[in-house]
Amino acid sequence: MSAVDELPSSPVQSTSRLADVSLLTDVIASSSKVPLEQLTRPNSQSYLSKLTTFGLQDLLSEPTTLQTQSHHLTSSLTSLTHTSYPTFLSLHRTTNALTTSLTSLSSSLNSLLTSSLPALEECAAGWKDRTETVLKERSKARVVLEQHEKIRDLLEIPLLIDTCVRNGYFAEALSLVSHAKALAANASASNKPSPLILSSVLSEVHHSIMQMLLSLLSTLYEPNRKLPALWKAVNFLRKMDVFGPSSPFASAPPHLKSLVVQPESEKAFDSLGDAISSEEQIALAFLVGRESCLKSTLEPCGGDISRMTNHGELDDREKEDLARYLKKYLDLWREGVYDVITQYSTIFLEKTSSVTTQSPTKSAHSNSPISSSQPSTDQEWMRLQTLITTYASRALTTHLLPVLSPSLPLLSLTFLPSLLTQLTYCSTAFARVGLDFRGILSALFSHAVAEVVSDEMRTAGDQFVSQFKIPSAPNQSNTRSINGNVKAKWEQPSKWLVTSATASLPPVPITPATPSAPSLTHSPPHIPPQILASYPPLAEHTNALLGVLNGLRLLAPTSILPTLARVLDDEVLSKGGQALHAYTKAFCSELHTASKANDSNDGEDENEKQKRVIMAFGQVYFGILVPFVRRALVEGVYGIKLDASFEGGGDSLPTVVMDWEDYVLEQDEESDESSEDES
């Protein structure tokens, strides 16, 4: 510090004070060695301005004063130096250390500003990008922790629904479904995208509801389910509205449904399905399920019946088994179908009819016009009624008639009346629910009786015809030698066609030309003539036919009388007459040949006896058995007078009778001619 700077100002009365001392500064700078910069300092300028106020004496004494003060300051500094030199040394060291530190600090700051701070700024700029994902995850985790209870309740909804469905608590399951639907509705109302967790929960709820639907539908397929269980299942199906267009669980959830592109054909099918009400679809599902139960119930017994009907001819034991299977099948069918119809009527028709009857009552007590839903309700009830009617008809034509049609003709006549009685009672019971099928039974059993009676009469006729086989070509077992000629062996008619008591004089019918002959039309049609007992083959044949007719008395439809009369005439009596005629003709020809070869009178008498027996047998067959059997069928069974007005009967029997009568006349003429030749 210079001496000029340290000089104090004296309290000298100023004469004038220059504000601008620049000229003075220039003068002093030019006349002294003091640098100009030192003179231009504020303190120097202030001191120079103060000098302008001094007088001459003051100016003259001012250097002495300044020198004195300088010596004083020098001594003071010297004393201070001697007394405080450790402090100065310490201050010097500190100053050096501070200077070094400031230099290092300056370089460090320069390094910080040039390299570290830009790197820090770059890292700070990238920090946000690197931590944004973590912050989002932490935010999500924080939200999850905050909403933990709600999320847990939401996630437990599908588990609770599954538990309720497995244990049969369907009402509670539907309540949980309603809660889930309410949550979905609230989420959609906020105009924000649905949370993924809610979509996942709705998907699981949809799956659980599908399991509930399958459980309810499987109830409809269980055979032993009664009305209360079925009523409960149908009511829950109605509450679920699974077949209605408004149900979110009728198809895939909305968030999944939008991802599936539906074909045009399926869209057309959906539009067609919308026309069918949910109640009708539930009713159809009910009928399909109960139909499956009915089929499973009827299948074992129906399989036994099919096996026996495909077997062909049945013996008496098998016919009895078939009748037992049919009775069991009818009972199962009656119980199954009646249960289905009554359950359907109780569940669907009574509910709909009650709604239909209540709607006009409510509209009558209100001032509002009748709702437009009334015609649709009536139409729905009619369609439901049509549905059960169609099912009942299908159950009849699918399960009952196809089983009865091939089975009844295989039974004996003794089993048909009991089956008809059982079916009549069944039809009467079904008449109360609108399924009266007694009209079908008439044609069904008429055809069956006609088939059974025709088969049994044909069997009896075949057995009779088989007795009159003409011996075939000669061989060692059935031949005998007559005068050296080999002849076929004929069994003598007197040994098997007539009883031994009447063999010598076989009885013959009295012709109507005889005045004392009673007409056959006056005898009872159910009591065979006594003369048939003299001819065992005719008696056996008559008993076989009467046994068939006695069985027919138990069940004799009037519509089959022409058919039975035609079968009896053409296939039984006519064939028997033809076989007897051919046998008699061949036997008489053989006797005629033998009589020509043998001249013995004993042999001729024996031949005449045999011829008389076989001719009497034929006369009794055509004159007694044929009229009696025809009257036994027409008058004895049906009570219809057998006269010219009767339009039934076959066409071949009159021809066979006429051929026999012609043959008898020929034999009588030959006998007369032979008698004249002998005389």
Short mmCIF file of N, CA and C in Angstrom, two decimals, residues 311-461:
data_model
loop_
_atom_site.label_atom_id
_atom_site.label_comp_id
_atom_site.label_asym_id
_atom_site.label_seq_id
_atom_site.Cartn_x
_atom_site.Cartn_y
_atom_site.Cartn_z
N HIS A 311 -85.04 -114.01 -36.18
CA HIS A 311 -84.70 -115.43 -36.12
C HIS A 311 -85.49 -116.26 -37.11
N GLY A 312 -86.65 -115.77 -37.50
CA GLY A 312 -87.50 -116.54 -38.43
C GLY A 312 -88.63 -117.23 -37.68
N GLU A 313 -88.87 -118.51 -38.01
CA GLU A 313 -89.92 -119.27 -37.36
C GLU A 313 -89.56 -119.51 -35.90
N LEU A 314 -90.56 -119.40 -35.04
CA LEU A 314 -90.37 -119.57 -33.60
C LEU A 314 -91.16 -120.76 -33.12
N ASP A 315 -90.60 -121.46 -32.13
CA ASP A 315 -91.37 -122.54 -31.51
C ASP A 315 -92.24 -121.96 -30.40
N ASP A 316 -92.96 -122.83 -29.71
CA ASP A 316 -93.91 -122.36 -28.71
C ASP A 316 -93.20 -121.64 -27.56
N ARG A 317 -92.04 -122.16 -27.16
CA ARG A 317 -91.31 -121.52 -26.06
C ARG A 317 -90.81 -120.14 -26.48
N GLU A 318 -90.30 -120.04 -27.67
CA GLU A 318 -89.82 -118.74 -28.15
C GLU A 318 -90.96 -117.75 -28.34
N LYS A 319 -92.12 -118.23 -28.77
CA LYS A 319 -93.28 -117.33 -28.88
C LYS A 319 -93.70 -116.81 -27.51
N GLU A 320 -93.63 -117.67 -26.52
CA GLU A 320 -93.96 -117.23 -25.17
C GLU A 320 -92.96 -116.18 -24.67
N ASP A 321 -91.69 -116.42 -24.96
CA ASP A 321 -90.67 -115.44 -24.57
C ASP A 321 -90.87 -114.12 -25.30
N LEU A 322 -91.21 -114.20 -26.59
CA LEU A 322 -91.44 -112.97 -27.36
C LEU A 322 -92.62 -112.19 -26.80
N ALA A 323 -93.70 -112.92 -26.43
CA ALA A 323 -94.86 -112.23 -25.85
C ALA A 323 -94.48 -111.57 -24.52
N ARG A 324 -93.66 -112.23 -23.73
CA ARG A 324 -93.24 -111.64 -22.46
C ARG A 324 -92.38 -110.40 -22.69
N TYR A 325 -91.48 -110.46 -23.67
CA TYR A 325 -90.66 -109.29 -23.99
C TYR A 325 -91.53 -108.13 -24.49
N LEU A 326 -92.53 -108.44 -25.29
CA LEU A 326 -93.40 -107.38 -25.80
C LEU A 326 -94.18 -106.72 -24.67
N LYS A 327 -94.67 -107.51 -23.73
CA LYS A 327 -95.40 -106.92 -22.60
C LYS A 327 -94.48 -106.02 -21.78
N LYS A 328 -93.27 -106.48 -21.56
CA LYS A 328 -92.32 -105.65 -20.82
C LYS A 328 -91.99 -104.39 -21.60
N TYR A 329 -91.81 -104.54 -22.90
CA TYR A 329 -91.49 -103.38 -23.75
C TYR A 329 -92.64 -102.37 -23.73
N LEU A 330 -93.86 -102.86 -23.79
CA LEU A 330 -95.03 -101.97 -23.77
C LEU A 330 -95.11 -101.22 -22.45
N ASP A 331 -94.84 -101.92 -21.35
CA ASP A 331 -94.86 -101.24 -20.05
C ASP A 331 -93.79 -100.15 -19.97
N LEU A 332 -92.59 -100.47 -20.45
CA LEU A 332 -91.52 -99.47 -20.42
C LEU A 332 -91.86 -98.29 -21.32
N TRP A 333 -92.39 -98.57 -22.51
CA TRP A 333 -92.74 -97.49 -23.43
C TRP A 333 -93.85 -96.63 -22.85
N ARG A 334 -94.86 -97.27 -22.29
CA ARG A 334 -95.98 -96.51 -21.72
C ARG A 334 -95.50 -95.61 -20.58
N GLU A 335 -94.72 -96.17 -19.65
CA GLU A 335 -94.24 -95.37 -18.53
C GLU A 335 -93.33 -94.24 -19.00
N GLY A 336 -92.41 -94.56 -19.93
CA GLY A 336 -91.47 -93.54 -20.38
C GLY A 336 -92.14 -92.40 -21.13
N VAL A 337 -92.97 -92.74 -22.10
CA VAL A 337 -93.61 -91.70 -22.91
C VAL A 337 -94.62 -90.90 -22.07
N TYR A 338 -95.37 -91.60 -21.21
CA TYR A 338 -96.35 -90.89 -20.38
C TYR A 338 -95.65 -89.92 -19.44
N ASP A 339 -94.51 -90.35 -18.88
CA ASP A 339 -93.76 -89.44 -18.01
C ASP A 339 -93.26 -88.23 -18.78
N VAL A 340 -92.77 -88.45 -19.98
CA VAL A 340 -92.27 -87.32 -20.77
C VAL A 340 -93.40 -86.34 -21.08
N ILE A 341 -94.56 -86.86 -21.48
CA ILE A 341 -95.67 -85.97 -21.86
C ILE A 341 -96.18 -85.21 -20.64
N THR A 342 -96.37 -85.90 -19.52
CA THR A 342 -96.87 -85.21 -18.33
C THR A 342 -95.84 -84.22 -17.78
N GLN A 343 -94.57 -84.60 -17.78
CA GLN A 343 -93.55 -83.67 -17.31
C GLN A 343 -93.46 -82.45 -18.22
N TYR A 344 -93.51 -82.66 -19.51
CA TYR A 344 -93.47 -81.54 -20.45
C TYR A 344 -94.67 -80.62 -20.25
N SER A 345 -95.86 -81.22 -20.12
CA SER A 345 -97.08 -80.41 -19.94
C SER A 345 -97.01 -79.60 -18.66
N THR A 346 -96.50 -80.21 -17.59
CA THR A 346 -96.42 -79.50 -16.31
C THR A 346 -95.40 -78.37 -16.35
N ILE A 347 -94.26 -78.63 -16.98
CA ILE A 347 -93.17 -77.65 -16.95
C ILE A 347 -93.40 -76.51 -17.93
N PHE A 348 -93.88 -76.83 -19.13
CA PHE A 348 -93.94 -75.82 -20.20
C PHE A 348 -95.37 -75.34 -20.49
N LEU A 349 -96.31 -76.25 -20.64
CA LEU A 349 -97.64 -75.84 -21.09
C LEU A 349 -98.43 -75.18 -19.97
N GLU A 350 -98.37 -75.71 -18.76
CA GLU A 350 -99.14 -75.11 -17.67
C GLU A 350 -98.61 -73.73 -17.32
N LYS A 351 -97.29 -73.56 -17.34
CA LYS A 351 -96.70 -72.23 -17.05
C LYS A 351 -97.11 -71.23 -18.11
N THR A 352 -97.01 -71.65 -19.38
CA THR A 352 -97.34 -70.72 -20.46
C THR A 352 -98.82 -70.39 -20.48
N SER A 353 -99.66 -71.41 -20.22
CA SER A 353 -101.10 -71.15 -20.23
C SER A 353 -101.51 -70.24 -19.08
N SER A 354 -100.84 -70.36 -17.91
CA SER A 354 -101.16 -69.47 -16.80
C SER A 354 -100.79 -68.02 -17.12
N VAL A 355 -99.64 -67.85 -17.79
CA VAL A 355 -99.26 -66.50 -18.21
C VAL A 355 -100.24 -65.94 -19.23
N THR A 356 -100.72 -66.81 -20.12
CA THR A 356 -101.66 -66.37 -21.14
C THR A 356 -102.98 -65.95 -20.54
N THR A 357 -103.45 -66.69 -19.51
CA THR A 357 -104.73 -66.34 -18.90
C THR A 357 -104.63 -65.13 -17.99
N GLN A 358 -103.45 -64.86 -17.45
CA GLN A 358 -103.30 -63.71 -16.57
C GLN A 358 -103.16 -62.41 -17.32
N SER A 359 -102.66 -62.45 -18.55
CA SER A 359 -102.42 -61.22 -19.30
C SER A 359 -103.71 -60.46 -19.59
N PRO A 360 -104.81 -61.10 -20.07
CA PRO A 360 -106.04 -60.33 -20.29
C PRO A 360 -106.61 -59.76 -19.01
N THR A 361 -106.44 -60.48 -17.89
CA THR A 361 -106.97 -59.99 -16.62
C THR A 361 -106.27 -58.71 -16.20
N LYS A 362 -104.94 -58.70 -16.36
CA LYS A 362 -104.19 -57.49 -16.00
C LYS A 362 -104.53 -56.33 -16.91
N SER A 363 -104.72 -56.60 -18.18
CA SER A 363 -105.03 -55.51 -19.11
C SER A 363 -106.43 -54.99 -18.89
N ALA A 364 -107.34 -55.81 -18.36
CA ALA A 364 -108.71 -55.35 -18.10
C ALA A 364 -108.76 -54.39 -16.93
N HIS A 365 -107.87 -54.57 -15.96
CA HIS A 365 -107.86 -53.69 -14.79
C HIS A 365 -107.00 -52.46 -15.00
N SER A 366 -106.36 -52.34 -16.13
CA SER A 366 -105.51 -51.18 -16.40
C SER A 366 -106.08 -50.40 -17.57
N ASN A 367 -105.73 -49.13 -17.62
CA ASN A 367 -106.22 -48.27 -18.70
C ASN A 367 -105.34 -48.34 -19.94
N SER A 368 -104.20 -49.01 -19.83
CA SER A 368 -103.30 -49.09 -20.98
C SER A 368 -103.80 -50.12 -21.97
N PRO A 369 -103.51 -49.95 -23.25
CA PRO A 369 -103.93 -50.94 -24.24
C PRO A 369 -103.23 -52.27 -24.01
N ILE A 370 -103.80 -53.30 -24.60
CA ILE A 370 -103.23 -54.65 -24.47
C ILE A 370 -101.86 -54.68 -25.10
N SER A 371 -100.94 -55.31 -24.41
CA SER A 371 -99.56 -55.36 -24.88
C SER A 371 -99.46 -56.22 -26.13
N SER A 372 -98.50 -55.87 -26.97
CA SER A 372 -98.30 -56.62 -28.20
C SER A 372 -97.67 -57.98 -27.95
N SER A 373 -97.23 -58.24 -26.70
CA SER A 373 -96.63 -59.55 -26.39
C SER A 373 -97.68 -60.64 -26.24
N GLN A 374 -98.97 -60.25 -26.11
CA GLN A 374 -100.01 -61.27 -25.94
C GLN A 374 -100.12 -62.19 -27.15
N PRO A 375 -100.16 -61.69 -28.40
CA PRO A 375 -100.21 -62.62 -29.54
C PRO A 375 -98.98 -63.50 -29.62
N SER A 376 -97.80 -62.96 -29.29
CA SER A 376 -96.60 -63.79 -29.35
C SER A 376 -96.64 -64.88 -28.30
N THR A 377 -97.23 -64.58 -27.11
CA THR A 377 -97.35 -65.61 -26.08
C THR A 377 -98.28 -66.71 -26.52
N ASP A 378 -99.41 -66.35 -27.13
CA ASP A 378 -100.33 -67.36 -27.65
C ASP A 378 -99.67 -68.20 -28.73
N GLN A 379 -98.93 -67.54 -29.60
CA GLN A 379 -98.24 -68.29 -30.66
C GLN A 379 -97.17 -69.22 -30.09
N GLU A 380 -96.48 -68.74 -29.06
CA GLU A 380 -95.47 -69.60 -28.43
C GLU A 380 -96.13 -70.81 -27.78
N TRP A 381 -97.27 -70.61 -27.13
CA TRP A 381 -97.97 -71.75 -26.50
C TRP A 381 -98.41 -72.74 -27.57
N MET A 382 -98.90 -72.26 -28.69
CA MET A 382 -99.31 -73.17 -29.76
C MET A 382 -98.11 -73.95 -30.30
N ARG A 383 -96.98 -73.28 -30.42
CA ARG A 383 -95.78 -73.99 -30.92
C ARG A 383 -95.29 -75.00 -29.92
N LEU A 384 -95.38 -74.68 -28.63
CA LEU A 384 -95.00 -75.66 -27.62
C LEU A 384 -95.95 -76.85 -27.64
N GLN A 385 -97.24 -76.58 -27.84
CA GLN A 385 -98.21 -77.68 -27.93
C GLN A 385 -97.93 -78.53 -29.16
N THR A 386 -97.60 -77.89 -30.26
CA THR A 386 -97.27 -78.63 -31.48
C THR A 386 -96.02 -79.47 -31.29
N LEU A 387 -95.09 -78.96 -30.52
CA LEU A 387 -93.84 -79.69 -30.29
C LEU A 387 -94.08 -80.98 -29.53
N ILE A 388 -94.89 -80.96 -28.48
CA ILE A 388 -95.14 -82.19 -27.73
C ILE A 388 -96.02 -83.14 -28.54
N THR A 389 -96.92 -82.59 -29.36
CA THR A 389 -97.72 -83.45 -30.22
C THR A 389 -96.84 -84.17 -31.23
N THR A 390 -95.91 -83.44 -31.81
CA THR A 390 -94.98 -84.07 -32.76
C THR A 390 -94.13 -85.13 -32.08
N TYR A 391 -93.68 -84.83 -30.86
CA TYR A 391 -92.87 -85.82 -30.15
C TYR A 391 -93.68 -87.08 -29.84
N ALA A 392 -94.94 -86.90 -29.40
CA ALA A 392 -95.76 -88.06 -29.09
C ALA A 392 -95.99 -88.92 -30.33
N SER A 393 -96.25 -88.27 -31.45
CA SER A 393 -96.44 -89.03 -32.70
C SER A 393 -95.15 -89.74 -33.09
N ARG A 394 -94.03 -89.07 -32.90
CA ARG A 394 -92.75 -89.71 -33.24
C ARG A 394 -92.46 -90.88 -32.31
N ALA A 395 -92.76 -90.72 -31.02
CA ALA A 395 -92.55 -91.83 -30.09
C ALA A 395 -93.40 -93.03 -30.46
N LEU A 396 -94.60 -92.77 -30.99
CA LEU A 396 -95.47 -93.87 -31.40
C LEU A 396 -94.96 -94.53 -32.67
N THR A 397 -94.57 -93.72 -33.65
CA THR A 397 -94.17 -94.28 -34.95
C THR A 397 -92.73 -94.76 -34.97
N THR A 398 -91.93 -94.34 -33.99
CA THR A 398 -90.51 -94.73 -33.99
C THR A 398 -90.23 -95.88 -33.04
N HIS A 399 -90.85 -95.86 -31.87
CA HIS A 399 -90.51 -96.85 -30.85
C HIS A 399 -91.54 -97.96 -30.69
N LEU A 400 -92.80 -97.69 -31.01
CA LEU A 400 -93.84 -98.70 -30.74
C LEU A 400 -94.23 -99.47 -32.00
N LEU A 401 -94.69 -98.76 -33.00
CA LEU A 401 -95.19 -99.45 -34.20
C LEU A 401 -94.12 -100.26 -34.91
N PRO A 402 -92.87 -99.77 -35.09
CA PRO A 402 -91.87 -100.62 -35.75
C PRO A 402 -91.53 -101.89 -34.98
N VAL A 403 -91.80 -101.90 -33.67
CA VAL A 403 -91.55 -103.12 -32.89
C VAL A 403 -92.75 -104.06 -32.97
N LEU A 404 -93.96 -103.51 -32.93
CA LEU A 404 -95.16 -104.35 -32.95
C LEU A 404 -95.41 -104.97 -34.34
N SER A 405 -95.16 -104.21 -35.39
CA SER A 405 -95.51 -104.67 -36.73
C SER A 405 -94.85 -106.00 -37.10
N PRO A 406 -93.53 -106.18 -36.92
CA PRO A 406 -92.95 -107.48 -37.27
C PRO A 406 -93.10 -108.54 -36.18
N SER A 407 -93.44 -108.14 -34.95
CA SER A 407 -93.48 -109.11 -33.85
C SER A 407 -94.82 -109.78 -33.71
N LEU A 408 -95.90 -109.04 -33.88
CA LEU A 408 -97.22 -109.62 -33.65
C LEU A 408 -97.52 -110.80 -34.57
N PRO A 409 -97.18 -110.76 -35.87
CA PRO A 409 -97.48 -111.93 -36.71
C PRO A 409 -96.72 -113.19 -36.32
N LEU A 410 -95.68 -113.07 -35.50
CA LEU A 410 -94.92 -114.25 -35.10
C LEU A 410 -95.49 -114.94 -33.87
N LEU A 411 -96.46 -114.32 -33.21
CA LEU A 411 -97.02 -114.87 -31.98
C LEU A 411 -98.16 -115.83 -32.28
N SER A 412 -98.52 -116.56 -31.24
CA SER A 412 -99.72 -117.40 -31.34
C SER A 412 -100.94 -116.56 -31.04
N LEU A 413 -102.09 -117.11 -31.44
CA LEU A 413 -103.34 -116.36 -31.23
C LEU A 413 -103.64 -116.16 -29.75
N THR A 414 -103.16 -117.06 -28.92
CA THR A 414 -103.48 -116.95 -27.49
C THR A 414 -102.82 -115.74 -26.83
N PHE A 415 -101.74 -115.21 -27.43
CA PHE A 415 -101.04 -114.06 -26.83
C PHE A 415 -101.56 -112.72 -27.34
N LEU A 416 -102.22 -112.72 -28.48
CA LEU A 416 -102.64 -111.45 -29.07
C LEU A 416 -103.72 -110.73 -28.26
N PRO A 417 -104.76 -111.43 -27.73
CA PRO A 417 -105.78 -110.69 -26.97
C PRO A 417 -105.22 -109.96 -25.75
N SER A 418 -104.31 -110.60 -25.02
CA SER A 418 -103.75 -109.93 -23.84
C SER A 418 -102.93 -108.70 -24.24
N LEU A 419 -102.19 -108.81 -25.34
CA LEU A 419 -101.43 -107.65 -25.81
C LEU A 419 -102.36 -106.54 -26.28
N LEU A 420 -103.44 -106.91 -26.96
CA LEU A 420 -104.41 -105.89 -27.39
C LEU A 420 -105.05 -105.21 -26.20
N THR A 421 -105.38 -105.99 -25.17
CA THR A 421 -105.97 -105.40 -23.96
C THR A 421 -104.99 -104.43 -23.31
N GLN A 422 -103.72 -104.84 -23.23
CA GLN A 422 -102.70 -103.97 -22.64
C GLN A 422 -102.54 -102.68 -23.45
N LEU A 423 -102.52 -102.79 -24.76
CA LEU A 423 -102.38 -101.61 -25.59
C LEU A 423 -103.63 -100.73 -25.53
N THR A 424 -104.80 -101.35 -25.39
CA THR A 424 -106.04 -100.57 -25.29
C THR A 424 -106.05 -99.74 -24.03
N TYR A 425 -105.68 -100.36 -22.91
CA TYR A 425 -105.58 -99.60 -21.66
C TYR A 425 -104.53 -98.50 -21.78
N CYS A 426 -103.44 -98.83 -22.43
CA CYS A 426 -102.38 -97.82 -22.62
C CYS A 426 -102.90 -96.65 -23.44
N SER A 427 -103.61 -96.95 -24.53
CA SER A 427 -104.15 -95.88 -25.37
C SER A 427 -105.20 -95.06 -24.62
N THR A 428 -106.00 -95.74 -23.78
CA THR A 428 -107.00 -95.00 -22.99
C THR A 428 -106.32 -94.04 -22.02
N ALA A 429 -105.23 -94.50 -21.42
CA ALA A 429 -104.49 -93.62 -20.51
C ALA A 429 -103.87 -92.44 -21.27
N PHE A 430 -103.34 -92.71 -22.45
CA PHE A 430 -102.74 -91.63 -23.25
C PHE A 430 -103.80 -90.70 -23.83
N ALA A 431 -105.05 -91.16 -23.92
CA ALA A 431 -106.10 -90.28 -24.44
C ALA A 431 -106.30 -89.07 -23.54
N ARG A 432 -105.97 -89.20 -22.27
CA ARG A 432 -106.11 -88.07 -21.34
C ARG A 432 -105.08 -86.98 -21.60
N VAL A 433 -104.02 -87.34 -22.26
CA VAL A 433 -103.00 -86.34 -22.61
C VAL A 433 -102.97 -86.08 -24.11
N GLY A 434 -103.98 -86.55 -24.83
CA GLY A 434 -104.11 -86.22 -26.24
C GLY A 434 -103.47 -87.19 -27.20
N LEU A 435 -103.12 -88.40 -26.76
CA LEU A 435 -102.48 -89.38 -27.65
C LEU A 435 -103.32 -90.66 -27.63
N ASP A 436 -104.41 -90.65 -28.35
CA ASP A 436 -105.29 -91.81 -28.47
C ASP A 436 -104.98 -92.51 -29.79
N PHE A 437 -104.32 -93.68 -29.69
CA PHE A 437 -103.92 -94.40 -30.89
C PHE A 437 -104.68 -95.72 -31.05
N ARG A 438 -105.90 -95.76 -30.52
CA ARG A 438 -106.69 -96.99 -30.67
C ARG A 438 -107.05 -97.26 -32.12
N GLY A 439 -107.16 -96.22 -32.93
CA GLY A 439 -107.46 -96.44 -34.34
C GLY A 439 -106.35 -97.18 -35.07
N ILE A 440 -105.11 -96.98 -34.63
CA ILE A 440 -103.98 -97.68 -35.26
C ILE A 440 -103.96 -99.14 -34.85
N LEU A 441 -104.42 -99.43 -33.63
CA LEU A 441 -104.37 -100.81 -33.15
C LEU A 441 -105.27 -101.72 -33.96
N SER A 442 -106.39 -101.19 -34.45
CA SER A 442 -107.33 -102.02 -35.22
C SER A 442 -106.65 -102.60 -36.45
N ALA A 443 -106.04 -101.74 -37.26
CA ALA A 443 -105.38 -102.22 -38.47
C ALA A 443 -104.17 -103.08 -38.13
N LEU A 444 -103.44 -102.71 -37.08
CA LEU A 444 -102.24 -103.46 -36.71
C LEU A 444 -102.58 -104.87 -36.28
N PHE A 445 -103.54 -105.02 -35.40
CA PHE A 445 -103.89 -106.35 -34.92
C PHE A 445 -104.70 -107.12 -35.96
N SER A 446 -105.46 -106.44 -36.79
CA SER A 446 -106.17 -107.15 -37.87
C SER A 446 -105.16 -107.82 -38.80
N HIS A 447 -104.13 -107.07 -39.16
CA HIS A 447 -103.10 -107.66 -40.01
C HIS A 447 -102.39 -108.81 -39.30
N ALA A 448 -102.09 -108.62 -38.00
CA ALA A 448 -101.39 -109.68 -37.27
C ALA A 448 -102.25 -110.92 -37.13
N VAL A 449 -103.53 -110.75 -36.79
CA VAL A 449 -104.42 -111.91 -36.66
C VAL A 449 -104.57 -112.61 -37.99
N ALA A 450 -104.71 -111.83 -39.06
CA ALA A 450 -104.84 -112.45 -40.39
C ALA A 450 -103.60 -113.27 -40.73
N GLU A 451 -102.41 -112.73 -40.42
CA GLU A 451 -101.17 -113.45 -40.70
C GLU A 451 -101.07 -114.72 -39.85
N VAL A 452 -101.35 -114.60 -38.56
CA VAL A 452 -101.22 -115.76 -37.67
C VAL A 452 -102.22 -116.84 -38.04
N VAL A 453 -103.49 -116.46 -38.21
CA VAL A 453 -104.51 -117.46 -38.53
C VAL A 453 -104.24 -118.08 -39.89
N SER A 454 -103.83 -117.27 -40.84
CA SER A 454 -103.52 -117.82 -42.17
C SER A 454 -102.37 -118.81 -42.09
N ASP A 455 -101.31 -118.46 -41.34
CA ASP A 455 -100.18 -119.38 -41.21
C ASP A 455 -100.59 -120.68 -40.53
N GLU A 456 -101.38 -120.57 -39.47
CA GLU A 456 -101.78 -121.79 -38.76
C GLU A 456 -102.71 -122.64 -39.63
N MET A 457 -103.61 -122.02 -40.38
CA MET A 457 -104.47 -122.81 -41.26
C MET A 457 -103.65 -123.43 -42.39
N ARG A 458 -102.68 -122.69 -42.91
CA ARG A 458 -101.81 -123.28 -43.94
C ARG A 458 -101.01 -124.46 -43.38
N THR A 459 -100.55 -124.31 -42.13
CA THR A 459 -99.81 -125.42 -41.51
C THR A 459 -100.70 -126.65 -41.37
N ALA A 460 -101.93 -126.45 -40.90
CA ALA A 460 -102.86 -127.58 -40.79
C ALA A 460 -103.15 -128.18 -42.16
N GLY A 461 -103.33 -127.34 -43.17
CA GLY A 461 -103.57 -127.85 -44.53
C GLY A 461 -102.39 -128.61 -45.08
#
